[in-house]
Every structure is written in C-alpha cells, then in structure tokens.
Short mmCIF file of C-alpha atoms in Angstrom, two decimals:
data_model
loop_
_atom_site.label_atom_id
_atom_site.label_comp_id
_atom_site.label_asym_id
_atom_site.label_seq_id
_atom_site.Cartn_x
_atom_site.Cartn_y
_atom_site.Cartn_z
CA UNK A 1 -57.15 -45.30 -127.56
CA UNK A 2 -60.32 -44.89 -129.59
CA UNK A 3 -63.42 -43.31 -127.91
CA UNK A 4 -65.69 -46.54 -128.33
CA UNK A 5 -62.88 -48.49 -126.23
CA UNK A 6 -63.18 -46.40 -123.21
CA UNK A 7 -65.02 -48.02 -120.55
CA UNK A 8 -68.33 -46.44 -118.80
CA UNK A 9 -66.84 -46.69 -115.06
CA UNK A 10 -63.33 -45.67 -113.37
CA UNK A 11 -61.98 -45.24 -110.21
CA UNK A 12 -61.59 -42.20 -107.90
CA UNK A 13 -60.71 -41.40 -105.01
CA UNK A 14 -63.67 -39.44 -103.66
CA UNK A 15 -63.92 -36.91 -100.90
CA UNK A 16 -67.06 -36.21 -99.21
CA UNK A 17 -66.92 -32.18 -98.22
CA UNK A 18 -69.56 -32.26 -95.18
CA UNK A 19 -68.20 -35.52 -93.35
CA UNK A 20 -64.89 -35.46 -94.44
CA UNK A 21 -64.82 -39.27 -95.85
CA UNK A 22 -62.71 -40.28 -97.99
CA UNK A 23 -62.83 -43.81 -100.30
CA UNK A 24 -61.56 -45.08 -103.52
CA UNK A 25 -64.78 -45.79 -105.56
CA UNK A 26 -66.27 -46.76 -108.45
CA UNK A 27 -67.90 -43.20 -110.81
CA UNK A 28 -68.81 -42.55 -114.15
CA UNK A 29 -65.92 -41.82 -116.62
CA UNK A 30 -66.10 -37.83 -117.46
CA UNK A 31 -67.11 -36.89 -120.52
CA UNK A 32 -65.52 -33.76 -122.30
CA UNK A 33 -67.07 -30.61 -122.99
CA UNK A 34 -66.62 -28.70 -125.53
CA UNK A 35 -63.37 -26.57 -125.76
CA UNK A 36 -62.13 -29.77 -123.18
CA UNK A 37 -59.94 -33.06 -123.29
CA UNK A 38 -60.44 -36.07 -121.91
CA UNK A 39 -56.42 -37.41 -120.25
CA UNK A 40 -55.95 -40.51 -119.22
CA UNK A 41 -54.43 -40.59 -115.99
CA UNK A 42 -50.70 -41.88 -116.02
CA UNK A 43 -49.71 -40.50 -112.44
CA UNK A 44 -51.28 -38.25 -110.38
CA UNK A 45 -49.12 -36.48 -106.97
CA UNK A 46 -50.41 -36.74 -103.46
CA UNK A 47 -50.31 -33.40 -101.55
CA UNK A 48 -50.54 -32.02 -98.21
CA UNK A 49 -53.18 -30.01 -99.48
CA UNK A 50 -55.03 -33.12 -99.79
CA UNK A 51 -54.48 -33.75 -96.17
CA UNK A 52 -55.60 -30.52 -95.61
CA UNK A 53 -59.00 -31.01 -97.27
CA UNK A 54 -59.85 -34.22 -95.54
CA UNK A 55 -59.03 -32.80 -92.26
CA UNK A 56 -60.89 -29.65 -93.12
CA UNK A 57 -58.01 -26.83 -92.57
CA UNK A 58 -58.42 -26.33 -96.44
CA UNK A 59 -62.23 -25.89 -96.92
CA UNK A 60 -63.13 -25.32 -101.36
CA UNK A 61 -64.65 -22.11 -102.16
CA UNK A 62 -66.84 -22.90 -105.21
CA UNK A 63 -67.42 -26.81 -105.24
CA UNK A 64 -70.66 -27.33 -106.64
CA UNK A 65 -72.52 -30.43 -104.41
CA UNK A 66 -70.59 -32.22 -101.62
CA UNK A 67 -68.35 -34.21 -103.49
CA UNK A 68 -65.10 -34.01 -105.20
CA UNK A 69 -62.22 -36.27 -106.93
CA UNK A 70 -58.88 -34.87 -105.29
CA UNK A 71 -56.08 -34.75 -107.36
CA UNK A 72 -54.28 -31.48 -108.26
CA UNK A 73 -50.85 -32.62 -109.63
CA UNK A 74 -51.40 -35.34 -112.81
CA UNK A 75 -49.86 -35.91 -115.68
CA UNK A 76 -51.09 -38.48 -118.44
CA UNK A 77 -51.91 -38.92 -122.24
CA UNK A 78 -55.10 -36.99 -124.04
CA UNK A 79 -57.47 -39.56 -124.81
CA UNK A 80 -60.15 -37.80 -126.63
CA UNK A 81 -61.39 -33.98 -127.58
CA UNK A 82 -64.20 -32.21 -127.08
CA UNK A 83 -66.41 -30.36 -129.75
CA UNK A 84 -64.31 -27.68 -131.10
CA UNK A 85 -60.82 -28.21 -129.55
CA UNK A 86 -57.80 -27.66 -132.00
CA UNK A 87 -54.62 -27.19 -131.60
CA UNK A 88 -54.07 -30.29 -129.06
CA UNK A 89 -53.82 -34.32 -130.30
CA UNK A 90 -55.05 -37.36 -129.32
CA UNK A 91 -51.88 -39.29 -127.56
CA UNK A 92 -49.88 -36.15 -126.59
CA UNK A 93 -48.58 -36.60 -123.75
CA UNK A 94 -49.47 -34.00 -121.44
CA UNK A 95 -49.46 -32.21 -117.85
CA UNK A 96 -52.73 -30.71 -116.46
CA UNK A 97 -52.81 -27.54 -115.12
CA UNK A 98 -54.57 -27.33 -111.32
CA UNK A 99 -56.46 -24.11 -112.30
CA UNK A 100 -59.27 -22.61 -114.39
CA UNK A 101 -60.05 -19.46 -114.90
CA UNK A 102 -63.74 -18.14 -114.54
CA UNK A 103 -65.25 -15.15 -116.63
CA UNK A 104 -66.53 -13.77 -113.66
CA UNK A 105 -63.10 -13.68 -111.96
CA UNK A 106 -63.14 -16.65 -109.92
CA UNK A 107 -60.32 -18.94 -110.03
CA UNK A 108 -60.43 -22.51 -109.10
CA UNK A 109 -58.26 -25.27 -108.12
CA UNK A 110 -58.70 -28.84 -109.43
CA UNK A 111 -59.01 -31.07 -106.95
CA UNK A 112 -60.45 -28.67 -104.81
CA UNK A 113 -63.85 -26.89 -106.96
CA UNK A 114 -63.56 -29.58 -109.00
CA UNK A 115 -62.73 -33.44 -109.98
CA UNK A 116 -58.80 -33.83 -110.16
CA UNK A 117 -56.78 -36.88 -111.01
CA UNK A 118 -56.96 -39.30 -108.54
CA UNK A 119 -58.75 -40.94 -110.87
CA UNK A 120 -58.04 -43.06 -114.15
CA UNK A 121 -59.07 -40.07 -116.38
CA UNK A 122 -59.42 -36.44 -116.32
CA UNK A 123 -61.47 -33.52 -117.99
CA UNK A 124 -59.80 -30.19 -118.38
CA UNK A 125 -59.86 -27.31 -120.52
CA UNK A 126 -57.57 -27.87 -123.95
CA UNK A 127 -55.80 -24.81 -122.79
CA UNK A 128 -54.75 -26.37 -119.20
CA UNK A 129 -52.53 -29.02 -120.80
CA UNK A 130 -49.04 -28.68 -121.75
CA UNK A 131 -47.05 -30.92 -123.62
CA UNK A 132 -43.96 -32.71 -121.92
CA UNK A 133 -41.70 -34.81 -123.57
CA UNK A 134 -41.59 -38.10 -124.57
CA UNK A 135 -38.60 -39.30 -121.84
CA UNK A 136 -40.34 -37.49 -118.91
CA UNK A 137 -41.78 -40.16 -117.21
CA UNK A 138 -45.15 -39.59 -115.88
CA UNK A 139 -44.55 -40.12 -111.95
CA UNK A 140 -41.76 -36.80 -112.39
CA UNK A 141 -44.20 -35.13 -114.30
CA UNK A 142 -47.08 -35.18 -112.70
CA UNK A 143 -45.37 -33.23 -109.45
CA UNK A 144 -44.75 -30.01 -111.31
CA UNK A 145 -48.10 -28.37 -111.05
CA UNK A 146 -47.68 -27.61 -107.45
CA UNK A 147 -44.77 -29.66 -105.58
CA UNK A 148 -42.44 -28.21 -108.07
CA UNK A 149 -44.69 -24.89 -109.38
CA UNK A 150 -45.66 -23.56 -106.03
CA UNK A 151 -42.07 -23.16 -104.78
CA UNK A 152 -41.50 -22.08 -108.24
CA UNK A 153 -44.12 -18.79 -108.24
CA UNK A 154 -43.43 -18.51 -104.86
CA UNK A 155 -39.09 -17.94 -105.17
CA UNK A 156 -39.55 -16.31 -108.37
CA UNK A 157 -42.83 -14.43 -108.04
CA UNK A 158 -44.22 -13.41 -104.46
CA UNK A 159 -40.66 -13.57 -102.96
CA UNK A 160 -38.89 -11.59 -106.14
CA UNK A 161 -35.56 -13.45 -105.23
CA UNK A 162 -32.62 -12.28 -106.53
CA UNK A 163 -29.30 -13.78 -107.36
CA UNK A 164 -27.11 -13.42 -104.04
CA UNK A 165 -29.93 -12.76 -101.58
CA UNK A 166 -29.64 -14.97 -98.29
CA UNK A 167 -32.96 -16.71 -97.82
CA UNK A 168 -34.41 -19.42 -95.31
CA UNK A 169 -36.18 -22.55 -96.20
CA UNK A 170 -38.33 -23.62 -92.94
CA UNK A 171 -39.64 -27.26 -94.33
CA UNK A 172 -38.01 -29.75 -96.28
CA UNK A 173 -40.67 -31.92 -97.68
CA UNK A 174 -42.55 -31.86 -100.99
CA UNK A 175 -42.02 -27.95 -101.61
CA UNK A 176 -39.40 -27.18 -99.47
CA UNK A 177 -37.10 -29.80 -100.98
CA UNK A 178 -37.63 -28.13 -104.62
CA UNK A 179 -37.21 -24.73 -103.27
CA UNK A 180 -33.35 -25.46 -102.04
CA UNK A 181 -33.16 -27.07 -105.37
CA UNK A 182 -34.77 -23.84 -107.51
CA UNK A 183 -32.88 -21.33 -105.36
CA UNK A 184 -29.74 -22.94 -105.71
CA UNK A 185 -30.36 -22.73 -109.48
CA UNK A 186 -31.45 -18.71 -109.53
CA UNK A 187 -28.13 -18.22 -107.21
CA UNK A 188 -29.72 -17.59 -103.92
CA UNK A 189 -26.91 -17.07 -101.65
CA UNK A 190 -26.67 -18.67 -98.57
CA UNK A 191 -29.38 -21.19 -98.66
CA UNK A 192 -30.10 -22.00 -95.16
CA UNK A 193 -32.50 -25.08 -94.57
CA UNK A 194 -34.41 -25.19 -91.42
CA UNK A 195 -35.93 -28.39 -90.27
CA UNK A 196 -36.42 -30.70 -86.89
CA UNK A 197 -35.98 -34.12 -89.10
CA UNK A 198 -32.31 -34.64 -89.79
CA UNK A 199 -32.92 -36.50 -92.48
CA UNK A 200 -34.83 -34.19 -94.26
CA UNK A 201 -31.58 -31.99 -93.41
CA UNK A 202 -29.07 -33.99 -95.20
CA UNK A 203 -31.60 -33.91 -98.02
CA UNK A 204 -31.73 -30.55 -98.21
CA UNK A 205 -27.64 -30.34 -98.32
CA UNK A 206 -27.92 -32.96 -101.20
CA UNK A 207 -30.74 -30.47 -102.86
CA UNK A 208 -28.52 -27.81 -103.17
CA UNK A 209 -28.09 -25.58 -99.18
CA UNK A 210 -25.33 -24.27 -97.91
CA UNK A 211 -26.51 -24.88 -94.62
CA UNK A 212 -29.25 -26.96 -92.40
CA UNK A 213 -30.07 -26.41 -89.01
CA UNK A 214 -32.07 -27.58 -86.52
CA UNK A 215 -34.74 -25.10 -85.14
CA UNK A 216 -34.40 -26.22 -81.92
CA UNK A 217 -30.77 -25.89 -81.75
CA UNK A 218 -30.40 -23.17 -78.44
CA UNK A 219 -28.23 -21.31 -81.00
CA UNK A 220 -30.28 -21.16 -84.05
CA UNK A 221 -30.41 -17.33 -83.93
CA UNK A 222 -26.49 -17.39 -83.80
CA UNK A 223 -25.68 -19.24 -86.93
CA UNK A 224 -28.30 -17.68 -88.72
CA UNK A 225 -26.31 -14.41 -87.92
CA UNK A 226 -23.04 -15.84 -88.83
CA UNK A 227 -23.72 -17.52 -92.03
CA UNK A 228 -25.37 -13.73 -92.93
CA UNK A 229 -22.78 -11.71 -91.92
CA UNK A 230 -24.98 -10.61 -88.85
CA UNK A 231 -27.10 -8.81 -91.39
CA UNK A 232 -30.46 -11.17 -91.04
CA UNK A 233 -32.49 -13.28 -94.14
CA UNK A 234 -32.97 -11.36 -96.60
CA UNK A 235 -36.09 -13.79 -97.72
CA UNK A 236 -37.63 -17.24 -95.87
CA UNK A 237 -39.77 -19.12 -96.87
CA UNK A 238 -42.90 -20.98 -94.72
CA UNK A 239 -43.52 -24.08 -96.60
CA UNK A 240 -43.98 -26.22 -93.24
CA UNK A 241 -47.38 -24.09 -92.08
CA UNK A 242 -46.16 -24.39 -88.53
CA UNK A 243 -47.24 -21.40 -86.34
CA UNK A 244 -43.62 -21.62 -84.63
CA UNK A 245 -41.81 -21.61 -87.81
CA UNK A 246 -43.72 -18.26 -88.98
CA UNK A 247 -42.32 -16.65 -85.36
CA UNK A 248 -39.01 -17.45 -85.78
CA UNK A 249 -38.71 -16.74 -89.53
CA UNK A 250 -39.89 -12.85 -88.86
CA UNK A 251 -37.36 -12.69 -86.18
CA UNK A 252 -34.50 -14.23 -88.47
CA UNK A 253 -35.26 -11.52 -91.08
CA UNK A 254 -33.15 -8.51 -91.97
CA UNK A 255 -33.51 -4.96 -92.96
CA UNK A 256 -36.68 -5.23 -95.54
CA UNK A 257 -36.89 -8.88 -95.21
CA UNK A 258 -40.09 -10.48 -96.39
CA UNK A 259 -41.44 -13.76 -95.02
CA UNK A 260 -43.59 -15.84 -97.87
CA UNK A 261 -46.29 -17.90 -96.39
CA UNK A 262 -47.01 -21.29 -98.55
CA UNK A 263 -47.78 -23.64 -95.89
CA UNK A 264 -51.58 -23.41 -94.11
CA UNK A 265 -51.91 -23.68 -90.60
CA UNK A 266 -55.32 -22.28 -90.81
CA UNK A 267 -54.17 -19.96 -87.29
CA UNK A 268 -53.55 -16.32 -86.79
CA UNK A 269 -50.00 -14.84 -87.82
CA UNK A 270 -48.84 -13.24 -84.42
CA UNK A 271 -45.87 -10.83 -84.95
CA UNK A 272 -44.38 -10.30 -81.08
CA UNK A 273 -42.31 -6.97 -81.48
CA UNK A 274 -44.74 -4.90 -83.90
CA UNK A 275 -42.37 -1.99 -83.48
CA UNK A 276 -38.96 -3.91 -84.64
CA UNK A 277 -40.84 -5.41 -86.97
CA UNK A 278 -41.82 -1.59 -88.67
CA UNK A 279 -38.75 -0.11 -87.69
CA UNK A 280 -36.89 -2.53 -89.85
CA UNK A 281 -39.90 -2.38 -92.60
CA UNK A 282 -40.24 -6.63 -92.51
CA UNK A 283 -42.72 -7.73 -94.92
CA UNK A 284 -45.17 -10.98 -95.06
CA UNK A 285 -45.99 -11.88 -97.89
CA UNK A 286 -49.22 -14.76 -98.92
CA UNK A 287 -48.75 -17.22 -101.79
CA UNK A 288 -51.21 -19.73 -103.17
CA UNK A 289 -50.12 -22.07 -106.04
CA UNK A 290 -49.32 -20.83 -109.59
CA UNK A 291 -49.80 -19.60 -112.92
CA UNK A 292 -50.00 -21.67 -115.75
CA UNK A 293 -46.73 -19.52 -117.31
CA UNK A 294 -45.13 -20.85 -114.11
CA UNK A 295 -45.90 -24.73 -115.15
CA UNK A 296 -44.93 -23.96 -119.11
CA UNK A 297 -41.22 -22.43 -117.48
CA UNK A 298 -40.39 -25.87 -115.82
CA UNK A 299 -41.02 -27.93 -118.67
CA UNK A 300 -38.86 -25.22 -120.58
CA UNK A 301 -36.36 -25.68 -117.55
CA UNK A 302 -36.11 -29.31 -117.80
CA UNK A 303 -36.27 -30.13 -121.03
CA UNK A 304 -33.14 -28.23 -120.93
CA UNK A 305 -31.82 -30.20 -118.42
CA UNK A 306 -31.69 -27.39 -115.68
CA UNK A 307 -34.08 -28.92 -113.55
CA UNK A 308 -34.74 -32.72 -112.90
CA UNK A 309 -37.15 -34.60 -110.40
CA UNK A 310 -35.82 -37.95 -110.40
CA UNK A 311 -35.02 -38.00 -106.88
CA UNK A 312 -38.31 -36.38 -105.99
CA UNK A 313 -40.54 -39.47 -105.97
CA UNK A 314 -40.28 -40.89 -102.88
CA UNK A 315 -42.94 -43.82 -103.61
CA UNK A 316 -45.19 -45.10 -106.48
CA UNK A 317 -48.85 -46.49 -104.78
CA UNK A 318 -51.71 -47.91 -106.42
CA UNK A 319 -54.56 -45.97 -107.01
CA UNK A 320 -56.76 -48.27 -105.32
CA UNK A 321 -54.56 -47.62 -102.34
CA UNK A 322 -54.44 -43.95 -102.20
CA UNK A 323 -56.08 -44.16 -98.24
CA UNK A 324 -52.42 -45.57 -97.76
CA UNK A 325 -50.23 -42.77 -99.44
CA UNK A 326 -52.66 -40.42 -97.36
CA UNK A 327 -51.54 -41.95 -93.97
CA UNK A 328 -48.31 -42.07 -95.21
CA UNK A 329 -47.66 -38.36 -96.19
CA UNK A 330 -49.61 -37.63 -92.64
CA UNK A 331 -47.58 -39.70 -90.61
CA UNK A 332 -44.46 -38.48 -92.48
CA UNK A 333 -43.57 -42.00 -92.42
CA UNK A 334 -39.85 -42.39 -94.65
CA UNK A 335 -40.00 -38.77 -94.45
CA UNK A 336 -41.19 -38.62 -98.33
CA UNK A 337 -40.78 -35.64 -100.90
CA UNK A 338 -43.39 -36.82 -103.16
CA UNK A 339 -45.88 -39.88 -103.47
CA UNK A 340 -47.47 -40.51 -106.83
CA UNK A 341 -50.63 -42.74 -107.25
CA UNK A 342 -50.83 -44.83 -110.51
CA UNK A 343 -54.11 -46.23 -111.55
#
C-alpha cells in the first residue's frame, strides 16, 4: 500500500490507566520513526494480561501519559519504513515482537508502556519484526508472541525442562494449552494437566498429557504420586495465577522441584511447611514473557512443521468489538484458548 493511500485516522482500542476505561475509538494513525515500521494490523491476540490491565492487577511501569492502545500479540504486513531502516520490505509479512529494549536498561512491553495492536496499524522498531511465512495465516500468527512464547521461555528457559522430567500444568487456557503441547514436543514425561473445567481437560489430553485431573478431586495428591512413581513433580507450572493452585503445586513437588509462576494473582506466595519445603530444597521460580530469540525459535519450529496453532483460535471478533472478546475471555465463556481481533 503506498504511503499517500494511508488514511489520517484508525481505530484502537484505548485504555485509560487512571479510571480504568476502556473503548474502541477513533486516533491518529502512527507515524514511524526512524529506525521503525509502520504494520498494518492483520490480527492482533486478546490476553488475560489485558484483563489484567483494565482491572488494574497489572499496573505499566513506564507508560508515558494515561493512555495506551493494548495489544501485545499482532501479526500483520509492513506498510511503510522509517528514515534509515534496511534490511526489512514493504509487504513482508511479519510478527511484532511485544518488547523493546531501552539503553538505560528498561524493558517494555507493548501494549502495556506503549501502543500495541488493537489497532489497524502498528509502529515498532525494524528489529522487533520477524518474518513468517506466506501460508501462516495471520489469526495463528499473531498468538506467538506471548500465548505461544511465554509458555515457550517459560518450559524451556526459567523451568530448564528436560526430556523425561514429570511436570504439572495447573491451567489449561491460552498458555497452559500450548505448554502440554510444547512439553509434549521437548519429551516431558508424564504431563499431568490440572484444571476444574473438564473441558479444558479433554483439551489438554487432545494437546498432548498423559494425564488431567481435577484439583478438587479428594485424591488429587494420590494420583499425582502414582503417575510419578511416588517421587513428586519434578517441574509445574502456574499459568492459572490462582493463589490455591500455587499451594498445591509446592506441595505436589519432588526432591528439587521448582514451581514457575506465569500467571498474576497480584497476592502474596504463602509456602505452609517452610521446613519441608528447605529440607527437600523446592524452588519458585518468576517468569514474565519472552525474548525475542524465543519468538524467532517458533517460527523456526513451525515452519518446520513441529509446531502448529490451528486449533488454538478459539474465535475471530471484530475490532470494533473488542469490549466483547474482553467479556468473553473474562467470563471464560466457550472456555476459549485464544481470541483474535481483526480490524
């Protein structure tokens, strides 16, 4: 699309910081900086860290004014360079990394410090995009930066899973679904999914565990022992941010065993026997998002056919109606993996 053609308004959906409002407004398209591109928006993923920011549990760190496009996860085609990018081409089409790096140190999150892709275009830095091919479709792609990278970095990163470890899923939804899925490809062994939904239970058998259980089955702590050989988890895996799930995950762990956190609850972490829980050196361990290597490996990973999100979008909304995906995802309604907005 030439520049000239590209109008002077969009939409976005717009969160205001102090009151907590969100709508779906009219803004000025975003012009690129130098060393930036310009991508227009093909699909963008709706998060429950966007639920998190309009409820307030997830609070930004380094937004500049009161205002912010959310949008984290998007995927689309670059539109138009900056002064002095090279290396990246108009029509390419493209995922967006949700991070940028700060000389000074900081890090921030798109979506979050800054305008994301609920919107019909983007700015980023050239060096945030990577290239996806041409049969991806964008409503797949546009998931990877967190629903699909997150549980990603967090198996293959924090955790340091190895092939034949027993780990614990405790959530089944957006990341929780890809984690069975990316642990069942490293050769985790057992995969035990834990969640209350049974629906989200036979989706996690489908996604690749060996077993799913209920955590409010009476004898929970019983299969967990049998399917381990009475031995413990080796690894689990928050990705529910349910205070509950965090208690019974440290007592589920083995010798060693280290609990990653991924889902906020925005509450203290209380361990109950601080002496079992030193005697038999348990770790927890805190994981945010990605790295941009992390992003690059999943493209890698299904472009070789390893890896493929087709059953991972649950529902395809209109931008204009991204108040209703929001509900949706809160609600839990259908129970969905992913929601992508389209503008």
């Amino acid at each position: 699309m030439p520049a000239n053609s590209t109008p002077s308004t969009m939409l976005a959906g717009r969160l205001t910081i102090s009151t907590r409002e969100f709508a779906v407004r009219e803004v000025p398209v975003p012009v690129p900086g130098p060393g930036e591109v310009r991508v227009a928006v093909g699909a963008a993923g709706v998060c429950l860290s966007d639920v998190h920011l309009i409820e307030g549990i997830l609070v930004p760190q380094y937004l500049e004014g009161d205002e912010v496009t959310l949008g984290h996860e998007v995927a689309g085609t670059v539109e138009s360079l900056g002064e002095g990018v090279t290396g990246v081409e108009v029509g390419t089409r493209v995922i967006v990394q949700a991070g940028k790096d700060l000389p000074n140190g900081r890090v921030l999150t798109m979506g979050v410090d800054y305008d994301g892709g609920w919107a019909e275009y983007v700015v980023a830095a050239a060096s945030a995009v990577v290239a996806i091919p041409d049969d991806m479709p964008f409503e797949q792609a546009a998931i990877i930066p967190d629903a699909v990278s997150t549980p990603w970095a967090a198996i293959s990163w924090t955790g340091e899973v190895k092939a034949a470890e027993s780990v614990g899923v405790w959530g089944v939804g957006g990341l929780g679904a890809h984690g069975v899925q990316l642990l069942r490809m490293m050769g985790a062994s057992p995969i035990i999914a834990i969640d209350p939904l049974e629906e989200a239970r036979e989706r996690a058998l489908r996604f690749g565990a060996d077993l799913a259980l209920d955590p409010t089955n009476p004898d929970f702590s019983k299969h967990i022992r049998a399917a381990t050989g009475g031995a413990g988890l080796t690894v689990a895996f928050d990705f529910a941010g349910v205070d509950a799930v965090r208690k019974q995950a440290i007592n589920s762990l083995g010798l060693a065993g280290r609990l990653v956190i991924v889902g906020m609850s925005g509450t203290p972490i209380t361990i109950d026997n601080s002496t079992n829980f030193a005697y038999l050196r348990k770790q927890i361990r805190g994981h945010y998002g990605s790295e941009p290597s992390h992003v690059a490996e999943l493209v890698e990973l299904a472009r070789a056919g390893r890896i493929e999100f087709s059953r991972s979008v649950s529902g395809i909304i209109p931008l204009a109606e991204a108040a209703s995906a929001i509900a949706q995802l809160e609600l839990k309604e259908g129970n969905p993996i992913r929601l992508v907005l389209v503008p």
